[in-house]
XYZ file of C-alpha atoms in Angstrom:
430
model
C 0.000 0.000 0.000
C 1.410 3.477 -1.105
C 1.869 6.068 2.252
C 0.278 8.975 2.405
C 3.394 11.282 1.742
C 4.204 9.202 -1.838
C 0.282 9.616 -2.621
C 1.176 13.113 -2.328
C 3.783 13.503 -4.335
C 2.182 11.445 -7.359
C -0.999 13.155 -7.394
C 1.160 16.839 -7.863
C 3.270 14.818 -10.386
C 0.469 14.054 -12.019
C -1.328 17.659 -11.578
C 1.413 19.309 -12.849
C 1.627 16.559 -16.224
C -1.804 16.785 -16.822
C -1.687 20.472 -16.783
C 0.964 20.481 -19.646
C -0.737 17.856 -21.294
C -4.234 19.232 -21.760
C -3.285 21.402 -24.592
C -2.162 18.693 -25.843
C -4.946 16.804 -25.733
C -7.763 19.334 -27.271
C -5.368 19.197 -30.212
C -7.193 16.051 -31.431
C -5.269 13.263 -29.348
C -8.508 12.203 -27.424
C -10.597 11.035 -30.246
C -14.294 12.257 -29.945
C -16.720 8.999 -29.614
C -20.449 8.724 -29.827
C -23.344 9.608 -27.396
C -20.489 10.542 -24.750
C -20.853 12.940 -21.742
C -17.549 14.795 -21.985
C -15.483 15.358 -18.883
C -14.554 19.206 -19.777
C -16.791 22.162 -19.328
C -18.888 20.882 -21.905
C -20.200 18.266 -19.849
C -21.721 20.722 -17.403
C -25.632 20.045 -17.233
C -25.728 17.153 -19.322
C -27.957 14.676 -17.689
C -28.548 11.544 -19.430
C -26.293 11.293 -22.934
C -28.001 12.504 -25.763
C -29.879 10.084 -28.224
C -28.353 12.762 -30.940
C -25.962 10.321 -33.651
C -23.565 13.246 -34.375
C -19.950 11.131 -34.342
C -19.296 8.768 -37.686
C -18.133 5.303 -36.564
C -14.695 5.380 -37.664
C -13.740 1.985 -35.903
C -12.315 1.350 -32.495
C -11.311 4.440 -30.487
C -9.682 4.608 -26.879
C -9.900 7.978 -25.216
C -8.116 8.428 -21.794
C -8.759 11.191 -19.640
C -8.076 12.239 -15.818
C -9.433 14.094 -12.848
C -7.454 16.000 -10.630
C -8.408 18.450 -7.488
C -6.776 20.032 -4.979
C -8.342 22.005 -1.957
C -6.680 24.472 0.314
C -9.299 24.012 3.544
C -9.838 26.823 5.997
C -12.033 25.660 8.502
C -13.031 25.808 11.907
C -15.405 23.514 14.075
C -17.567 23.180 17.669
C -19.895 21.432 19.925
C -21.116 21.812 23.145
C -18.719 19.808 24.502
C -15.914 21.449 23.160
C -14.520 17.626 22.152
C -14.011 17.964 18.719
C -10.379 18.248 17.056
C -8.800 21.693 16.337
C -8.711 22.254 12.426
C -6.013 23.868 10.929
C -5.545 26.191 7.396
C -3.690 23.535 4.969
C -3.805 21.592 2.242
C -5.799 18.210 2.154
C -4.631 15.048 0.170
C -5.031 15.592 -3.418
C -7.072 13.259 -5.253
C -6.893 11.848 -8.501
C -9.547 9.725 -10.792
C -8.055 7.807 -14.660
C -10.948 7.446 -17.073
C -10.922 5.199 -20.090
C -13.791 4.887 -22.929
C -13.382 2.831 -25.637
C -15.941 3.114 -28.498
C -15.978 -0.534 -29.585
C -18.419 -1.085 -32.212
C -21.228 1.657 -34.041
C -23.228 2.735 -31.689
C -21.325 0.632 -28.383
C -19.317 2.202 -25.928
C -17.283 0.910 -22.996
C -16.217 3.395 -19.827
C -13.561 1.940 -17.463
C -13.065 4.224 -13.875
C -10.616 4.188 -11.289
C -9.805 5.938 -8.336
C -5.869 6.818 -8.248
C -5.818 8.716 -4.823
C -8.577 9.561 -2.192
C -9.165 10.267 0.873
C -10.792 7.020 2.235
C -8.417 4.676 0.433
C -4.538 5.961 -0.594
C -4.404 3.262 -2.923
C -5.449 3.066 -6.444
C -8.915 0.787 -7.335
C -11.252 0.296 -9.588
C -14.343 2.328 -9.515
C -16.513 0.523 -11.679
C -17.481 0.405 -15.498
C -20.194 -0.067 -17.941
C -21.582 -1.125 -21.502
C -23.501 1.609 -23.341
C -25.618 0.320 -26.401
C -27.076 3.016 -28.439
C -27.435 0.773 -31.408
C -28.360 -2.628 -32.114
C -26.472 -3.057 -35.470
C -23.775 -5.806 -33.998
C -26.403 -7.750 -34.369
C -27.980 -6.899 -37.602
C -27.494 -3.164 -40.024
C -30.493 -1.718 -38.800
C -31.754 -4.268 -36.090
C -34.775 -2.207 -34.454
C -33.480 0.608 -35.855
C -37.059 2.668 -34.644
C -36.689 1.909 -30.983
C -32.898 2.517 -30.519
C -33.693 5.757 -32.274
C -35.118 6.525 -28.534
C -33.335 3.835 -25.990
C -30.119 3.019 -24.456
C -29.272 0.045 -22.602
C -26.619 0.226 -20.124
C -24.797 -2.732 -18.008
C -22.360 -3.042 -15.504
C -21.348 -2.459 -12.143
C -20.680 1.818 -12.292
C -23.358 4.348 -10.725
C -26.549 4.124 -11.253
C -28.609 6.447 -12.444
C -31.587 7.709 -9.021
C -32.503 11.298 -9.318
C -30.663 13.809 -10.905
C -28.267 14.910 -8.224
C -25.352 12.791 -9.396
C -25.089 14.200 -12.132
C -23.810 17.637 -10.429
C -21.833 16.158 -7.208
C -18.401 15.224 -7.161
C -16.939 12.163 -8.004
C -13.581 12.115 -5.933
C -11.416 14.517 -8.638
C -14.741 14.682 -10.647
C -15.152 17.777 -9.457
C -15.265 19.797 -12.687
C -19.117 19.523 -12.518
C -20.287 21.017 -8.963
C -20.671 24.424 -8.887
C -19.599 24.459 -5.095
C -16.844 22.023 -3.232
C -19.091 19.789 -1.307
C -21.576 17.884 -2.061
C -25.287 17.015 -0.998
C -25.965 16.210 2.957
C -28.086 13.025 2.046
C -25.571 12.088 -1.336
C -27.086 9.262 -3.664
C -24.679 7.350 -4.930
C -23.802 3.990 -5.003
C -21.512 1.912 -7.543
C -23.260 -1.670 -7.761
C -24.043 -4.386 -10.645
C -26.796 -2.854 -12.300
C -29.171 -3.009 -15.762
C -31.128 -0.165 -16.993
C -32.968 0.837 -20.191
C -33.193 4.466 -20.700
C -36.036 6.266 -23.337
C -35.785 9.701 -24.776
C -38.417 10.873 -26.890
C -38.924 14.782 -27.630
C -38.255 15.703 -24.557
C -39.781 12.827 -22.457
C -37.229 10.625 -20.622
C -37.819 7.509 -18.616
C -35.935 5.205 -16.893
C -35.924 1.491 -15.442
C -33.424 -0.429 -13.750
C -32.285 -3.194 -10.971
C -29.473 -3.457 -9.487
C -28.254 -6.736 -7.157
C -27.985 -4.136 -3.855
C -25.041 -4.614 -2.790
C -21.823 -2.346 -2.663
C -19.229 -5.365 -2.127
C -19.783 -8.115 -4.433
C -19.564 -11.435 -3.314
C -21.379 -15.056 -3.616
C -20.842 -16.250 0.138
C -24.376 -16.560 1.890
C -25.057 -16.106 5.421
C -28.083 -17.597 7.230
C -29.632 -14.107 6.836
C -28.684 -13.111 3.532
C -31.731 -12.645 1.663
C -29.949 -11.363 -1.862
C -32.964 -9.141 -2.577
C -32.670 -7.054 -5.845
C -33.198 -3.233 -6.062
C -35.103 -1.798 -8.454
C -34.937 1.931 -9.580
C -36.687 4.533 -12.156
C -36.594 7.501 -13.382
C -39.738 9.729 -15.117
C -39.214 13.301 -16.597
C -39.063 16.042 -19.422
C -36.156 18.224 -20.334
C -36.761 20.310 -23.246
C -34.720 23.229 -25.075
C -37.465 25.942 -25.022
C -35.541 28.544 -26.323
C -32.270 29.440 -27.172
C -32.598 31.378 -23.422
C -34.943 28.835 -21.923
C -34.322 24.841 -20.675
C -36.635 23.140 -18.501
C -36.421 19.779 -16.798
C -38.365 18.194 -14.276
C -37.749 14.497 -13.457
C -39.244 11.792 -10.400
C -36.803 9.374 -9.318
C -37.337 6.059 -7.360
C -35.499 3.067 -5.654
C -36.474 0.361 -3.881
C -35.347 -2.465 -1.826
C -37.068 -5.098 0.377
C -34.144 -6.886 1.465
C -32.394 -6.562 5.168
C -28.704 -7.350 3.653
C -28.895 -5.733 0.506
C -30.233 -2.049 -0.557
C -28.585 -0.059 2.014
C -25.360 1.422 0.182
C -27.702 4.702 -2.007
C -26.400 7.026 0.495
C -23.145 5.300 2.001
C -22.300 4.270 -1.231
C -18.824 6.477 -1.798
C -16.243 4.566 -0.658
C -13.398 8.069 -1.508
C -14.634 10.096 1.502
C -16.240 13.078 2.461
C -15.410 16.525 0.671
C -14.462 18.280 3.924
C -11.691 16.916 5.588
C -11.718 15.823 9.257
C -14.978 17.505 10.274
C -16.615 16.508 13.459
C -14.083 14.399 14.993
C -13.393 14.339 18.338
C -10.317 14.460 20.059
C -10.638 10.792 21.408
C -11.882 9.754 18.199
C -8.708 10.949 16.666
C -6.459 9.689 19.109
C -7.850 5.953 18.678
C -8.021 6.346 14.727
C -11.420 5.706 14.943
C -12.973 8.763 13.129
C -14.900 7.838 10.101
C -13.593 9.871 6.792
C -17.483 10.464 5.578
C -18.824 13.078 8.402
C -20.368 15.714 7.116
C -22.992 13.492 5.318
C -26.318 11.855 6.546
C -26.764 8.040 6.177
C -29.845 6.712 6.724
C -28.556 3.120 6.201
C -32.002 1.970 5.825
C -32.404 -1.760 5.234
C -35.515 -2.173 3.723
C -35.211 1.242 2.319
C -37.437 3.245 -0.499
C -36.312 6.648 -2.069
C -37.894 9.331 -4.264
C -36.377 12.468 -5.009
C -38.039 14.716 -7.376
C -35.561 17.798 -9.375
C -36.276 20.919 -10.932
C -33.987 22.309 -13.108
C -34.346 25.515 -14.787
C -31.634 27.461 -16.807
C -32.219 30.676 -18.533
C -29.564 32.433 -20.006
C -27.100 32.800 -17.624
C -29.177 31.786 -14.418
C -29.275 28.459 -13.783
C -31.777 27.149 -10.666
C -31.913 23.346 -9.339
C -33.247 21.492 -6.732
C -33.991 18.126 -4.794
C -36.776 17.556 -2.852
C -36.506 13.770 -1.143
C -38.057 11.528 1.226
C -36.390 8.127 2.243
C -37.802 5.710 4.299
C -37.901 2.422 6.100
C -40.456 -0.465 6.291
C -42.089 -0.675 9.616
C -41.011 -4.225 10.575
C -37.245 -3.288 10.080
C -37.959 -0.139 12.693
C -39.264 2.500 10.814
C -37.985 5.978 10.378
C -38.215 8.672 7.941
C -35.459 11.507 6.419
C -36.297 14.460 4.363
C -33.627 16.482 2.086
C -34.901 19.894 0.892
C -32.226 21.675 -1.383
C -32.139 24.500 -3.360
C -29.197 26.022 -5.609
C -28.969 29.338 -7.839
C -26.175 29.675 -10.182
C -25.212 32.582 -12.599
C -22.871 32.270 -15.055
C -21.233 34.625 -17.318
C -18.849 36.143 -19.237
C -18.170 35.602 -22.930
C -18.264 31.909 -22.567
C -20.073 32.104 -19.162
C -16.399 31.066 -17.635
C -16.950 32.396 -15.080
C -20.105 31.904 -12.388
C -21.151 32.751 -8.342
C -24.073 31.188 -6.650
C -25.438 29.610 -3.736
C -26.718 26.115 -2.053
C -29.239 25.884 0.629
C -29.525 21.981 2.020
C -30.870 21.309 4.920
C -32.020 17.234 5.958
C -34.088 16.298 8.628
C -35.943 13.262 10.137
C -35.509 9.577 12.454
C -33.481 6.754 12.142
C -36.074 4.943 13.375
C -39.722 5.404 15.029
C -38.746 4.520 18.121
C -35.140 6.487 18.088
C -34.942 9.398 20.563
C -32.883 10.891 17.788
C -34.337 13.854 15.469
C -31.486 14.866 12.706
C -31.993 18.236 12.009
C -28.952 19.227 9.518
C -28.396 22.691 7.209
C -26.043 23.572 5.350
C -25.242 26.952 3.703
C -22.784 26.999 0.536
C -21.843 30.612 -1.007
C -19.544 31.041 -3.710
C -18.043 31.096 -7.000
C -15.122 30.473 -9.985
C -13.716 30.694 -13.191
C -12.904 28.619 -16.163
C -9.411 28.937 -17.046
C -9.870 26.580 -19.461
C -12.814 24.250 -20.801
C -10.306 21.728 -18.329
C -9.521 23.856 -15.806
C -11.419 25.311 -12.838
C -10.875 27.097 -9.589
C -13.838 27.923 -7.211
C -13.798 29.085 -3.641
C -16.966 28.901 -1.018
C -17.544 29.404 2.156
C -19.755 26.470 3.832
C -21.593 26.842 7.092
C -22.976 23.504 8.630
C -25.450 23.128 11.657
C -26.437 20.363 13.589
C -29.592 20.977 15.628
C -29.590 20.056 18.906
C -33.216 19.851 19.480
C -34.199 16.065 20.460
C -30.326 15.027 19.971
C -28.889 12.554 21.926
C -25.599 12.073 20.126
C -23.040 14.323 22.297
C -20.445 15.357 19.567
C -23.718 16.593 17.250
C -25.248 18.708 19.729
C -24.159 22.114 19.383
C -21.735 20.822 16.303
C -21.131 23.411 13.650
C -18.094 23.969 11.227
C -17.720 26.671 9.182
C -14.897 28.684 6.846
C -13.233 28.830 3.480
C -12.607 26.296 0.833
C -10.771 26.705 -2.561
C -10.308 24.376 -5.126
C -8.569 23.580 -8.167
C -9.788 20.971 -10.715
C -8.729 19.780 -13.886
C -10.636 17.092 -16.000
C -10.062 16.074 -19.566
């Protein structure tokens, strides 16, 4: 396993190559391939890829690409019991992500990720990957030409695709995306062995998929493993009004019966939180015992169903979002009940609208159970803003304010607990 302080230097090795190389690499030497979400600037509010056949199939293609961010954190934290660790002004471990895509056929795509550097695990790993089928012609020129006009299949053990806030939070170094540095209280994401089919038809988009439920893949059965599938879905519109105007509204569910599967959607990110060391006490950090995702809310439900519903609006430069989401837990597994309410309001502009400011209100309440003495009560204020250097190159800066509400908390390090201050970051994704 690679220390910390070699980690280090190879991710600024590799910031610093990357850097030089990016010119580079819009020069032509990352071959474009079809119905692709790129990882630049111009991926920014894509959703689901386009059904839109703009690339010729030229034969196979490999493009490789990177992630890279760096945050200097300036933060300072509390609680009642004045027990949590003293937080300094530094930098935190930079992280690093290698992407590979591989168009392999007209119409079929391949994505390989991996995770070079993070904050949970040092060591590089594999993320997860996935077949994309836009077209059936591998099988036949032509082969239901009409319905792949409007589907995509996808298969593999990568994300998932529940609600629309993945699409915006970041991914380790995929940070090129989120307007702000941290991402959502209640954060949906899990990478698990999944199907979907995905239709997009003037606008209309809808979405079904299972996955297996679990975050660790294995065959070994327990005498209560149950191996209960998830099942997930998506309904919506997104439509191009205007040249000024896009609107999308979408419904997301996902569902899981079992009580040893289904319980990863929102401790599903294995790299770690996005602000370092937050809410940790003293003893916790003495005994190495201080969990790298605080910050976050995780229901771990285990017979849990979620919908979140998002509203996205952009016109011209303003761009609005927002998540509105209920997760819950059958009754004979104990109950309980969390609600996310955010709400985000972006403006970008200049020439290129490089460069942007905006805000993030998120705030999650609720039980971990009915009978838990417990009520989370959890906001979160995000203000700030950055600039485009490049189409693969940002820097923002925010300043985050999170509150944990004491009322009807029994958890001593939460009540009272607050952190608050600076954070700038530099990403660059090609």
């Amino acid at each position: 396993m690679k220390t910390k302080t070699a980690i280090r230097l190879s991710s600024l090795i590799l910031m610093g190559l990357c850097a030089m190389a990016t010119s580079a690499w819009g020069q032509g030497l990352q071959p474009d391939i079809q119905y692709f979400r790129y990882n630049d600037k111009r991926g920014q509010n894509v959703y689901e890829t386009s059904k839109e056949d703009t690339i010729k199939f030229e034969g196979v293609k490999i493009r490789i690409g990177g992630d890279f961010a760096m945050q200097f954190q300036s933060l300072t934290q509390s609680n009642g019991l004045d027990s949590l660790v003293k937080l300094g002004k530094n930098f935190n471990l930079p992280t690093a992500n290698l992407n590979i895509d591989g168009q392999l056929y007209d119409g079929v795509r391949v994505h390989l990720g991996l995770y070079l550097s993070s904050l949970h695990h040092e060591e590089t790993w594999v993320k997860g990957g996935y077949l994309q089928i836009d077209k059936l012609d591998f099988i036949k020129p032509g082969f239901m030409e009409g319905l792949m006009k409007v589907a995509t299949l996808r298969i593999g053990l990568d994300e998932f695709n529940y609600g629309d806030a993945h699409f915006r939070r970041s991914d380790n170094a995929r940070a090129l995306y989120n307007p702000f540095v941290g991402n959502y209280i209640m954060d949906a994401f899990s990478t698990e062995a999944f199907g979907e089919v995905n239709i997009q038809s003037n606008g209309f988009i809808g979405v079904f998929g299972i996955t297996n439920g679990k975050l660790n893949q294995n065959v070994v059965l327990s005498p209560t493993s149950d191996n209960k599938i998830s099942f997930f879905g998506k309904v919506g519109y997104d439509k191009q009004i205007s040249d000024d105007l896009r609107v999308r509204l979408t419904g997301s569910w996902y569902t899981n019966q079992g009580k040893t599967t289904g319980t990863y959607l929102y401790g599903g990110d294995r790299t770690g939180a996005r602000y370092y060391n937050v809410m940790r006490t003293l003893a916790e950090n003495e005994a190495r015992t201080g969990t790298p995702f605080e910050g976050r809310i995780n229901p771990n439900f285990k017979q849990l169903t979620a919908i979140q519903v998002n509203p996205f609006i952009k016109f011209q430069g303003l761009e609005l979002f927002g998540i509105y989401e209920i997760a819950f837990n059958k009754k004979d597994s104990g109950g309980g009940k969390m609600t996310q309410v955010a709400a985000e309001a972006i403006y970008r502009f200049g020439g290129q609208e490089q460069l942007f400011v905006g805000g993030r209100y998120n705030v999650v309440n609720g039980k971990y159970s009915d009978a838990s003495i417990d009520k989370i009560n959890v906001n979160r204020i995000n203000v700030g803003g950055g600039w485009f250097l490049t189409k693969n190159i940002v820097t923002k800066i925010e300043y985050v304010k999170q509150n944990y509400g004491d009322k009807g908390l029994t958890k001593t390090k939460y009540i009272g607990g607050e952190f608050n201050g600076l954070m700038i970051e530099a990403v660059i994704g090609f």
